[in-house]
Short mmCIF file of C-alpha atoms (C1' of nucleotides) in Angstrom, two decimals:
data_model
loop_
_atom_site.label_atom_id
_atom_site.label_comp_id
_atom_site.label_asym_id
_atom_site.label_seq_id
_atom_site.Cartn_x
_atom_site.Cartn_y
_atom_site.Cartn_z
CA UNK A 1 -10.95 13.39 14.61
CA UNK A 2 -9.92 10.33 16.34
CA UNK A 3 -8.67 7.25 14.41
CA UNK A 4 -10.58 4.11 14.47
CA UNK A 5 -10.09 2.60 18.09
CA UNK A 6 -9.34 -1.02 17.16
CA UNK A 7 -6.60 -0.38 14.68
CA UNK A 8 -3.28 -1.35 15.69
CA UNK A 9 -1.00 1.74 16.48
CA UNK A 10 1.39 0.41 13.65
CA UNK A 11 -1.54 0.68 11.13
CA UNK A 12 -1.97 4.45 12.39
CA UNK A 13 1.65 5.29 11.82
CA UNK A 14 1.61 3.53 8.44
CA UNK A 15 -1.34 5.69 7.34
CA UNK A 16 0.12 8.87 8.58
CA UNK A 17 3.40 8.33 7.14
CA UNK A 18 1.83 7.23 3.85
CA UNK A 19 -0.41 10.28 3.78
CA UNK A 20 2.75 12.51 4.10
CA UNK A 21 4.81 10.80 1.59
CA UNK A 22 2.09 10.90 -0.93
CA UNK A 23 1.44 14.71 -0.20
CA UNK A 24 5.18 15.48 -0.84
CA UNK A 25 5.91 16.55 2.98
CA UNK A 26 8.70 14.20 3.12
CA UNK A 27 10.76 14.47 -0.06
CA UNK A 28 12.03 11.49 -1.94
CA UNK A 29 15.26 9.91 -0.49
CA UNK A 30 14.75 11.33 2.93
CA UNK A 31 15.90 9.02 5.67
CA UNK A 32 13.27 7.85 8.12
CA UNK A 33 14.76 7.44 11.55
CA UNK A 34 12.76 5.01 13.38
CA UNK A 35 13.62 6.54 16.94
CA UNK A 36 12.41 9.96 16.03
CA UNK A 37 9.06 8.65 14.60
CA UNK A 38 8.60 6.56 17.46
CA UNK A 39 9.11 9.72 19.77
CA UNK A 40 6.91 11.86 17.71
CA UNK A 41 3.85 9.39 17.74
CA UNK A 42 4.62 8.35 21.59
CA UNK A 43 5.29 4.86 20.65
CA UNK A 44 8.01 2.58 20.84
CA UNK A 45 10.31 1.49 17.83
CA UNK A 46 8.51 -1.81 17.35
CA UNK A 47 5.31 -0.66 15.83
CA UNK A 48 7.32 1.96 13.70
CA UNK A 49 9.31 -1.07 12.18
CA UNK A 50 6.22 -2.78 11.28
CA UNK A 51 4.76 0.50 9.72
CA UNK A 52 7.88 0.54 7.79
CA UNK A 53 7.50 -2.88 6.39
CA UNK A 54 3.79 -1.91 5.40
CA UNK A 55 5.09 1.25 3.46
CA UNK A 56 7.78 -1.08 1.74
CA UNK A 57 5.16 -3.25 0.65
CA UNK A 58 3.46 -0.57 -0.90
CA UNK A 59 6.60 0.51 -2.63
CA UNK A 60 6.38 4.29 -0.69
CA UNK A 61 9.91 3.42 0.96
CA UNK A 62 12.79 1.34 0.19
CA UNK A 63 14.79 -0.50 3.02
CA UNK A 64 18.38 -1.24 3.09
CA UNK A 65 19.33 -3.75 5.74
CA UNK A 66 21.21 -2.15 8.52
CA UNK A 67 20.90 1.06 6.80
CA UNK A 68 17.39 1.99 7.57
CA UNK A 69 14.57 2.78 5.35
CA UNK A 70 14.28 6.10 2.98
CA UNK A 71 11.44 7.49 0.99
CA UNK A 72 11.25 5.95 -2.52
CA UNK A 73 12.22 7.96 -5.38
CA UNK A 74 10.24 7.43 -8.84
CA UNK A 75 11.70 8.13 -12.05
CA UNK A 76 9.77 8.86 -15.21
CA UNK A 77 10.22 5.24 -16.08
CA UNK A 78 8.55 4.08 -12.99
CA UNK A 79 5.52 6.71 -13.47
CA UNK A 80 5.12 4.88 -17.02
CA UNK A 81 5.40 1.39 -15.40
CA UNK A 82 2.62 2.23 -13.04
CA UNK A 83 0.55 3.56 -15.50
CA UNK A 84 0.72 0.65 -17.89
CA UNK A 85 0.30 -1.80 -15.00
CA UNK A 86 -2.72 -0.06 -14.07
CA UNK A 87 -4.07 -0.11 -17.53
CA UNK A 88 -3.89 -3.80 -17.67
CA UNK A 89 -5.18 -4.45 -14.21
CA UNK A 90 -7.80 -1.79 -14.36
CA UNK A 91 -9.22 -3.15 -17.90
CA UNK A 92 -9.31 -6.95 -16.41
CA UNK A 93 -11.05 -5.49 -13.50
CA UNK A 94 -13.57 -3.58 -15.64
CA UNK A 95 -14.42 -6.51 -17.82
CA UNK A 96 -15.17 -8.66 -14.70
CA UNK A 97 -17.16 -6.07 -13.07
CA UNK A 98 -19.48 -5.26 -16.17
CA UNK A 99 -21.83 -7.99 -15.50
CA UNK A 100 -22.49 -6.89 -12.14
CA UNK A 101 -22.80 -3.07 -12.91
CA UNK A 102 -26.16 -1.74 -12.43
CA UNK A 103 -27.63 1.42 -13.16
CA UNK A 104 -27.32 2.57 -9.53
CA UNK A 105 -23.43 1.98 -9.58
CA UNK A 106 -23.28 3.89 -12.83
CA UNK A 107 -25.11 6.92 -11.24
CA UNK A 108 -22.79 6.63 -8.47
CA UNK A 109 -19.80 6.66 -10.55
CA UNK A 110 -21.25 9.62 -12.38
CA UNK A 111 -21.83 11.66 -9.20
CA UNK A 112 -18.08 10.78 -8.32
CA UNK A 113 -16.91 12.19 -11.69
CA UNK A 114 -19.12 15.28 -11.05
CA UNK A 115 -17.68 15.83 -7.54
CA UNK A 116 -14.24 15.75 -9.69
CA UNK A 117 -15.27 18.62 -11.70
CA UNK A 118 -16.31 20.77 -8.85
CA UNK A 119 -12.83 20.00 -7.15
CA UNK A 120 -11.11 23.09 -6.03
CA UNK A 121 -7.58 21.38 -5.53
CA UNK A 122 -5.65 18.35 -6.81
CA UNK A 123 -6.09 16.69 -3.59
CA UNK A 124 -9.98 16.63 -3.75
CA UNK A 125 -9.80 15.98 -7.59
CA UNK A 126 -7.62 12.66 -6.86
CA UNK A 127 -10.18 11.75 -4.16
CA UNK A 128 -13.02 11.79 -6.66
CA UNK A 129 -10.69 10.27 -9.33
CA UNK A 130 -10.19 7.38 -7.01
CA UNK A 131 -13.76 6.99 -6.04
CA UNK A 132 -14.68 7.05 -9.74
CA UNK A 133 -12.52 4.21 -10.41
CA UNK A 134 -13.05 2.23 -7.44
CA UNK A 135 -16.91 2.42 -7.82
CA UNK A 136 -16.70 0.97 -11.40
CA UNK A 137 -14.28 -2.03 -10.56
CA UNK A 138 -15.20 -2.96 -7.21
CA UNK A 139 -18.25 -5.18 -8.37
CA UNK A 140 -15.55 -7.41 -10.08
CA UNK A 141 -15.28 -9.23 -6.85
CA UNK A 142 -11.50 -9.87 -7.21
CA UNK A 143 -10.01 -8.59 -3.86
CA UNK A 144 -6.33 -9.57 -4.68
CA UNK A 145 -6.74 -7.50 -7.82
CA UNK A 146 -8.49 -4.38 -6.28
CA UNK A 147 -5.90 -4.11 -3.72
CA UNK A 148 -2.85 -4.37 -5.99
CA UNK A 149 -4.93 -1.48 -8.25
CA UNK A 150 -5.31 0.44 -4.88
CA UNK A 151 -1.63 0.56 -4.37
CA UNK A 152 -0.83 1.58 -7.94
CA UNK A 153 -3.25 4.38 -7.39
CA UNK A 154 -1.39 5.52 -4.55
CA UNK A 155 1.87 5.43 -6.48
CA UNK A 156 0.07 7.53 -9.18
CA UNK A 157 -1.14 10.06 -6.67
CA UNK A 158 2.28 10.64 -5.50
CA UNK A 159 3.38 11.45 -9.04
CA UNK A 160 0.28 13.61 -9.53
CA UNK A 161 0.97 15.80 -6.31
CA UNK A 162 4.60 16.26 -6.71
CA UNK A 163 4.39 17.61 -10.16
CA UNK A 164 1.17 19.70 -10.21
CA UNK A 165 1.36 21.04 -6.46
CA UNK A 166 1.08 24.68 -7.56
CA UNK A 167 -0.45 25.14 -10.78
CA UNK A 168 -3.37 23.04 -11.44
CA UNK A 169 -6.71 23.49 -12.62
CA UNK A 170 -9.91 21.06 -12.68
CA UNK A 171 -10.00 19.24 -15.97
CA UNK A 172 -13.66 18.39 -16.92
CA UNK A 173 -13.02 14.65 -17.35
CA UNK A 174 -14.10 13.82 -20.81
CA UNK A 175 -12.41 10.27 -20.74
CA UNK A 176 -14.81 9.49 -17.58
CA UNK A 177 -17.81 10.55 -19.42
CA UNK A 178 -16.78 8.44 -22.51
CA UNK A 179 -16.46 5.37 -20.13
CA UNK A 180 -19.89 5.88 -18.47
CA UNK A 181 -21.75 6.09 -21.93
CA UNK A 182 -19.87 3.04 -23.33
CA UNK A 183 -20.90 1.31 -20.50
CA UNK A 184 -24.32 2.60 -20.38
CA UNK A 185 -24.73 1.21 -24.10
CA UNK A 186 -23.30 -2.15 -23.27
CA UNK A 187 -20.18 -1.67 -25.25
CA UNK A 188 -17.46 -3.17 -22.80
CA UNK A 189 -14.97 -3.20 -25.29
CA UNK A 190 -15.03 0.52 -25.89
CA UNK A 191 -15.25 1.21 -22.23
CA UNK A 192 -12.20 -0.95 -21.51
CA UNK A 193 -9.88 0.49 -24.47
CA UNK A 194 -10.88 4.04 -23.08
CA UNK A 195 -10.14 3.38 -19.80
CA UNK A 196 -6.66 1.75 -20.80
CA UNK A 197 -5.91 4.98 -22.68
CA UNK A 198 -7.09 7.27 -20.02
CA UNK A 199 -4.76 5.77 -17.33
CA UNK A 200 -2.09 5.85 -19.65
CA UNK A 201 -2.25 9.62 -20.33
CA UNK A 202 -1.82 10.44 -16.64
CA UNK A 203 1.74 8.92 -17.02
CA UNK A 204 2.40 11.19 -19.95
CA UNK A 205 1.44 14.54 -18.57
CA UNK A 206 4.93 16.10 -17.66
CA UNK A 207 4.76 18.13 -14.89
CA UNK A 208 6.83 20.83 -17.01
CA UNK B 1 23.88 -24.94 4.48
CA UNK B 2 24.17 -21.49 5.95
CA UNK B 3 22.07 -18.47 4.74
CA UNK B 4 23.40 -15.38 3.46
CA UNK B 5 25.11 -13.54 6.64
CA UNK B 6 23.82 -10.19 5.89
CA UNK B 7 20.24 -11.01 5.58
CA UNK B 8 18.10 -9.83 8.44
CA UNK B 9 16.66 -12.74 10.79
CA UNK B 10 13.15 -11.54 9.68
CA UNK B 11 13.82 -12.25 6.12
CA UNK B 12 15.09 -15.69 6.72
CA UNK B 13 11.99 -16.65 8.87
CA UNK B 14 9.85 -15.14 6.09
CA UNK B 15 11.63 -17.23 3.33
CA UNK B 16 11.45 -20.49 5.30
CA UNK B 17 7.84 -19.79 6.40
CA UNK B 18 6.87 -19.09 2.86
CA UNK B 19 8.51 -22.32 1.52
CA UNK B 20 6.63 -24.30 3.87
CA UNK B 21 3.28 -22.63 3.20
CA UNK B 22 3.93 -23.28 -0.40
CA UNK B 23 4.98 -26.64 -0.08
CA UNK B 24 1.77 -27.38 1.84
CA UNK B 25 3.53 -28.35 5.09
CA UNK B 26 1.44 -26.09 6.94
CA UNK B 27 -2.26 -26.44 5.82
CA UNK B 28 -4.44 -23.43 5.07
CA UNK B 29 -6.40 -21.92 7.87
CA UNK B 30 -3.54 -23.06 10.43
CA UNK B 31 -2.74 -20.55 13.05
CA UNK B 32 0.93 -19.18 13.16
CA UNK B 33 1.68 -18.71 16.67
CA UNK B 34 4.59 -16.21 17.07
CA UNK B 35 5.94 -17.40 20.26
CA UNK B 36 6.30 -20.96 18.88
CA UNK B 37 7.75 -19.74 15.68
CA UNK B 38 10.28 -17.44 17.58
CA UNK B 39 11.33 -20.38 19.63
CA UNK B 40 11.87 -22.68 16.84
CA UNK B 41 14.27 -19.97 14.94
CA UNK B 42 15.87 -19.09 18.37
CA UNK B 43 14.78 -15.60 17.77
CA UNK B 44 12.29 -13.29 19.56
CA UNK B 45 9.11 -12.40 18.72
CA UNK B 46 9.92 -9.15 17.07
CA UNK B 47 11.55 -10.46 13.83
CA UNK B 48 8.52 -12.76 13.69
CA UNK B 49 6.07 -10.38 13.49
CA UNK B 50 8.02 -8.57 10.70
CA UNK B 51 8.24 -11.98 8.78
CA UNK B 52 4.52 -11.92 9.19
CA UNK B 53 4.18 -8.66 7.58
CA UNK B 54 5.92 -9.77 4.77
CA UNK B 55 4.07 -12.82 4.18
CA UNK B 56 0.89 -10.88 4.54
CA UNK B 57 1.85 -8.70 1.55
CA UNK B 58 2.43 -11.74 -0.45
CA UNK B 59 -0.91 -13.03 0.21
CA UNK B 60 0.32 -16.24 1.95
CA UNK B 61 -1.37 -15.41 5.32
CA UNK B 62 -4.24 -13.25 6.80
CA UNK B 63 -3.89 -11.06 9.59
CA UNK B 64 -6.66 -10.33 12.06
CA UNK B 65 -5.74 -7.56 14.63
CA UNK B 66 -5.42 -9.01 18.13
CA UNK B 67 -6.39 -12.32 16.73
CA UNK B 68 -3.09 -13.55 14.93
CA UNK B 69 -2.21 -14.54 11.69
CA UNK B 70 -3.36 -17.70 9.76
CA UNK B 71 -2.47 -19.37 6.73
CA UNK B 72 -4.60 -17.88 3.84
CA UNK B 73 -7.05 -20.31 2.21
CA UNK B 74 -7.57 -20.37 -1.73
CA UNK B 75 -10.58 -20.95 -3.31
CA UNK B 76 -11.27 -21.89 -6.93
CA UNK B 77 -12.30 -18.23 -7.54
CA UNK B 78 -9.00 -16.74 -6.18
CA UNK B 79 -7.04 -19.40 -8.29
CA UNK B 80 -8.44 -17.94 -11.21
CA UNK B 81 -8.18 -14.34 -10.04
CA UNK B 82 -4.29 -15.00 -9.84
CA UNK B 83 -4.26 -16.73 -13.25
CA UNK B 84 -6.01 -13.77 -14.90
CA UNK B 85 -3.89 -11.38 -13.23
CA UNK B 86 -0.78 -13.33 -14.56
CA UNK B 87 -2.08 -13.30 -17.94
CA UNK B 88 -2.50 -9.44 -17.87
CA UNK B 89 0.57 -8.56 -16.34
CA UNK B 90 2.86 -11.23 -18.07
CA UNK B 91 1.73 -10.13 -21.30
CA UNK B 92 2.36 -6.74 -20.69
CA UNK B 93 5.91 -7.57 -19.46
CA UNK B 94 6.40 -9.55 -22.71
CA UNK B 95 5.62 -6.77 -24.85
CA UNK B 96 7.93 -4.61 -23.22
CA UNK B 97 10.69 -7.17 -22.90
CA UNK B 98 10.45 -8.10 -26.76
CA UNK B 99 12.84 -5.11 -27.88
CA UNK B 100 15.31 -6.32 -25.52
CA UNK B 101 15.40 -10.20 -26.19
CA UNK B 102 18.30 -11.71 -27.92
CA UNK B 103 19.18 -14.70 -29.14
CA UNK B 104 21.15 -15.75 -26.26
CA UNK B 105 18.27 -14.97 -23.86
CA UNK B 106 15.94 -17.10 -25.86
CA UNK B 107 18.47 -20.02 -25.84
CA UNK B 108 18.51 -19.43 -22.19
CA UNK B 109 14.62 -19.88 -21.95
CA UNK B 110 14.65 -22.93 -24.11
CA UNK B 111 17.19 -24.49 -21.86
CA UNK B 112 14.92 -23.80 -18.95
CA UNK B 113 12.26 -25.61 -20.85
CA UNK B 114 14.33 -28.69 -21.42
CA UNK B 115 15.01 -28.70 -17.73
CA UNK B 116 11.21 -28.67 -17.03
CA UNK B 117 10.80 -31.63 -19.41
CA UNK B 118 13.46 -33.66 -17.78
CA UNK B 119 11.96 -32.59 -14.08
CA UNK B 120 11.18 -35.68 -11.98
CA UNK B 121 8.66 -34.26 -9.54
CA UNK B 122 6.49 -31.02 -9.54
CA UNK B 123 8.70 -28.86 -7.34
CA UNK B 124 11.54 -29.38 -10.03
CA UNK B 125 9.06 -28.93 -12.51
CA UNK B 126 7.76 -25.56 -11.11
CA UNK B 127 11.24 -24.22 -10.36
CA UNK B 128 12.12 -24.63 -14.23
CA UNK B 129 8.63 -23.07 -15.29
CA UNK B 130 9.21 -19.89 -13.26
CA UNK B 131 12.73 -19.70 -14.48
CA UNK B 132 11.37 -19.93 -18.31
CA UNK B 133 8.86 -16.98 -17.60
CA UNK B 134 11.45 -14.98 -15.41
CA UNK B 135 14.18 -15.15 -18.29
CA UNK B 136 11.76 -14.10 -20.95
CA UNK B 137 10.11 -11.30 -18.93
CA UNK B 138 13.17 -9.81 -16.94
CA UNK B 139 14.58 -7.83 -19.83
CA UNK B 140 11.37 -5.49 -19.91
CA UNK B 141 13.25 -3.71 -17.03
CA UNK B 142 10.30 -2.94 -14.95
CA UNK B 143 11.07 -3.90 -11.58
CA UNK B 144 7.78 -3.30 -9.94
CA UNK B 145 6.02 -5.04 -12.56
CA UNK B 146 8.34 -8.32 -12.08
CA UNK B 147 8.13 -8.10 -8.37
CA UNK B 148 4.39 -8.28 -8.57
CA UNK B 149 4.41 -11.39 -11.11
CA UNK B 150 6.78 -13.20 -9.07
CA UNK B 151 4.57 -12.99 -5.98
CA UNK B 152 1.54 -14.29 -8.34
CA UNK B 153 3.74 -17.15 -9.33
CA UNK B 154 4.36 -18.10 -5.69
CA UNK B 155 0.43 -17.92 -5.22
CA UNK B 156 0.00 -20.31 -8.41
CA UNK B 157 2.75 -22.57 -6.95
CA UNK B 158 0.93 -23.06 -3.77
CA UNK B 159 -1.98 -24.21 -5.78
CA UNK B 160 0.09 -26.54 -8.13
CA UNK B 161 1.56 -28.22 -5.16
CA UNK B 162 -1.64 -28.68 -2.75
CA UNK B 163 -3.61 -30.46 -5.97
CA UNK B 164 -1.00 -32.46 -7.49
CA UNK B 165 1.16 -33.40 -4.60
CA UNK B 166 1.12 -37.19 -5.33
CA UNK B 167 0.34 -38.10 -8.89
CA UNK B 168 2.07 -35.92 -11.37
CA UNK B 169 3.94 -36.44 -14.68
CA UNK B 170 6.02 -33.99 -16.39
CA UNK B 171 3.85 -32.40 -19.27
CA UNK B 172 6.11 -31.59 -22.37
CA UNK B 173 5.43 -27.88 -22.49
CA UNK B 174 3.88 -27.32 -26.06
CA UNK B 175 2.91 -23.76 -25.03
CA UNK B 176 6.37 -22.78 -24.01
CA UNK B 177 7.58 -24.20 -27.36
CA UNK B 178 4.87 -22.14 -29.06
CA UNK B 179 5.98 -18.88 -27.35
CA UNK B 180 9.76 -19.24 -28.11
CA UNK B 181 9.01 -20.03 -31.88
CA UNK B 182 6.66 -16.93 -32.22
CA UNK B 183 9.21 -14.91 -30.47
CA UNK B 184 12.19 -16.15 -32.82
CA UNK B 185 9.80 -15.46 -35.47
CA UNK B 186 9.17 -11.61 -34.42
CA UNK B 187 5.69 -12.57 -34.20
CA UNK B 188 5.08 -10.52 -30.68
CA UNK B 189 1.40 -10.69 -30.89
CA UNK B 190 0.97 -14.52 -31.21
CA UNK B 191 3.70 -14.88 -28.45
CA UNK B 192 1.79 -12.67 -26.11
CA UNK B 193 -1.59 -14.19 -26.83
CA UNK B 194 -0.42 -17.77 -26.44
CA UNK B 195 1.38 -16.72 -23.25
CA UNK B 196 -2.18 -15.30 -21.83
CA UNK B 197 -4.01 -18.39 -22.79
CA UNK B 198 -1.11 -20.54 -21.34
CA UNK B 199 -1.15 -19.03 -18.14
CA UNK B 200 -4.74 -19.33 -17.71
CA UNK B 201 -4.77 -23.17 -18.41
CA UNK B 202 -3.03 -23.53 -15.09
CA UNK B 203 -6.11 -22.17 -13.28
CA UNK B 204 -8.23 -24.70 -14.99
CA UNK B 205 -6.53 -27.69 -14.36
CA UNK B 206 -8.66 -28.92 -11.48
CA UNK B 207 -6.94 -31.25 -9.09
CA UNK B 208 -8.34 -34.80 -9.48
"C1'" DC C 1 -30.63 -24.39 28.11
"C1'" DA C 2 -29.23 -19.77 27.31
"C1'" DT C 3 -26.40 -16.05 29.27
"C1'" DT C 4 -23.12 -13.85 31.85
"C1'" DC C 5 -18.99 -13.71 34.16
"C1'" DC C 6 -14.24 -15.19 35.09
"C1'" DA C 7 -9.68 -17.33 34.12
"C1'" DT C 8 -6.28 -18.50 31.03
"C1'" DA C 9 -4.02 -17.57 26.89
"C1'" DA C 10 -2.27 -14.90 23.01
"C1'" DT C 11 -1.48 -10.93 20.64
"C1'" DT C 12 0.22 -6.07 20.73
"C1'" DA C 13 2.82 -2.77 22.68
"C1'" DT C 14 6.65 -0.76 26.20
"C1'" DA C 15 11.26 0.02 27.81
"C1'" DG C 16 15.66 -0.74 28.36
"C1'" DA C 17 20.05 -3.27 27.10
"C1'" DT C 18 23.17 -5.29 23.85
"C1'" DA C 19 25.21 -6.43 19.36
"C1'" DA C 20 26.56 -5.23 15.11
"C1'" DT C 21 26.90 -2.10 11.50
"C1'" DT C 22 27.39 2.17 9.17
"C1'" DT C 23 28.86 6.70 9.22
"C1'" DT C 24 31.52 10.32 10.84
"C1'" DT C 25 35.19 12.20 12.93
"C1'" DA C 26 40.00 12.81 13.94
"C1'" DG C 27 44.88 12.16 13.27
"C1'" DA C 28 48.83 10.40 11.17
"C1'" DG C 29 51.76 9.97 7.37
"C1'" DT C 30 53.24 11.24 2.85
"C1'" DA D 1 47.19 20.22 1.58
"C1'" DC D 2 45.59 15.43 0.63
"C1'" DT D 3 44.64 10.82 1.46
"C1'" DC D 4 44.37 6.74 3.98
"C1'" DT D 5 43.33 4.78 8.48
"C1'" DA D 6 41.79 4.31 12.96
"C1'" DA D 7 38.67 5.50 16.65
"C1'" DA D 8 34.19 7.53 17.91
"C1'" DA D 9 29.54 8.29 17.36
"C1'" DA D 10 25.09 7.25 15.67
"C1'" DT D 11 21.75 4.28 14.16
"C1'" DT D 12 19.81 -0.13 13.32
"C1'" DA D 13 18.59 -5.02 14.63
"C1'" DT D 14 17.72 -7.76 18.14
"C1'" DC D 15 16.67 -9.62 22.69
"C1'" DT D 16 14.76 -9.72 27.36
"C1'" DA D 17 11.31 -8.69 30.28
"C1'" DT D 18 6.88 -6.77 31.39
"C1'" DA D 19 2.43 -4.59 31.00
"C1'" DA D 20 -1.95 -3.97 28.72
"C1'" DT D 21 -5.67 -5.21 25.74
"C1'" DT D 22 -8.33 -8.49 23.76
"C1'" DA D 23 -10.23 -13.44 22.72
"C1'" DT D 24 -11.47 -18.06 23.93
"C1'" DG D 25 -13.37 -21.55 26.67
"C1'" DG D 26 -15.66 -23.20 30.71
"C1'" DA D 27 -18.11 -22.67 34.83
"C1'" DA D 28 -21.56 -20.76 37.51
"C1'" DT D 29 -26.12 -18.77 37.44
"C1'" DG D 30 -30.89 -17.42 36.35
#
DNA sequence: CATTCCATAATTATAGATAATTTTTAGAGT
DNA sequence: ACTCTAAAAATTATCTATAATTATGGAATG
């Protein structure tokens, strides 16, 4: 599978590293040495540095001047922080999206939800989950907000994968269905409060 | 005035360019040519590119691959978007900060408010305004949230400076005082709703 | 007048060298 | 044996020079 031709090398490296960090292949706190990564990708150190900058802005790595970058850790507090930010921003997005929601969009979201129910592993479930949220929120037409939410989803996914790697079973997502039902009935407030509660429960599921 | 010695050159360039963009010295849509900027700062193009990446993550410039970066424009819709995001995130931060607010912190905020009243130009007022918000919200202890809010403040400041450059008079800030009074009285909800309304009024003040 | 083609310019990436800083290693002294 | 200091190694950050890819603008052509 070849990556898009017109993407810069830095963007490709950034995406690959982000995927690895999210998947837990590189553990938190590990140093990322630019020369090694440059060699692995057959590139020079310049695009690697740019990829680092992008990962830093996503909160996946932290950079200390002259000391290199390392994979960001995440504490329980930070997981809660991300969950609360998601609750605040996703409800805002939903309220602005509601006037533009059509039946077709709601059907799309329901399909994504079903795909989540059918998921065999946590990665597939997360992909469907993210699709569900994105489909419902995208019609708000607020690009900056959507990008912020997307970065928070990425952070959430990291937590999800790190704690649940082994034991995981597909949860039939009751909340998603409740949100869809409320939206179909035109009950925006109920949908928004359900969404807020739903997002915050993710932060509460301790990985045991 | 020498900048901090241990900062990377990229960080210095980024800060300087950000200040110029916010101040309106570089107009929206203007191309930023890395070679020229590198020459101006006596640096090479590599740190300039890294500075661009940082500005991009702050939303101050947009980058099109192989076509360079240009100063981001901002529409009325975007100003409203930023205001709504600020309202959502600052109320969240305030609610989490309230348990940690001391009388000393509230006094600090009041002093910042007075400094705003004494401000002779919009830049000084903005600085005091930002200080007011930061003092009240910082005790929430949520670094990711605070950083996001700070970036939104930057975007707000751009709008403020662009529209009000010439004609501006110090508004005695009634909302700030109302927020402080509510906090002193332990009325968290009133403080939060006042803050939300206050932030959104900024987006409504049309220039001219 | 529209279209194609080419020259120019700018961005993006490579490679090697240099400086500065951090980390590690080794050694001296108590 | 332990600690503190000094030298060495490793890594980052930067610069210079150069090549390759892609836009942009204008000229030539149908």
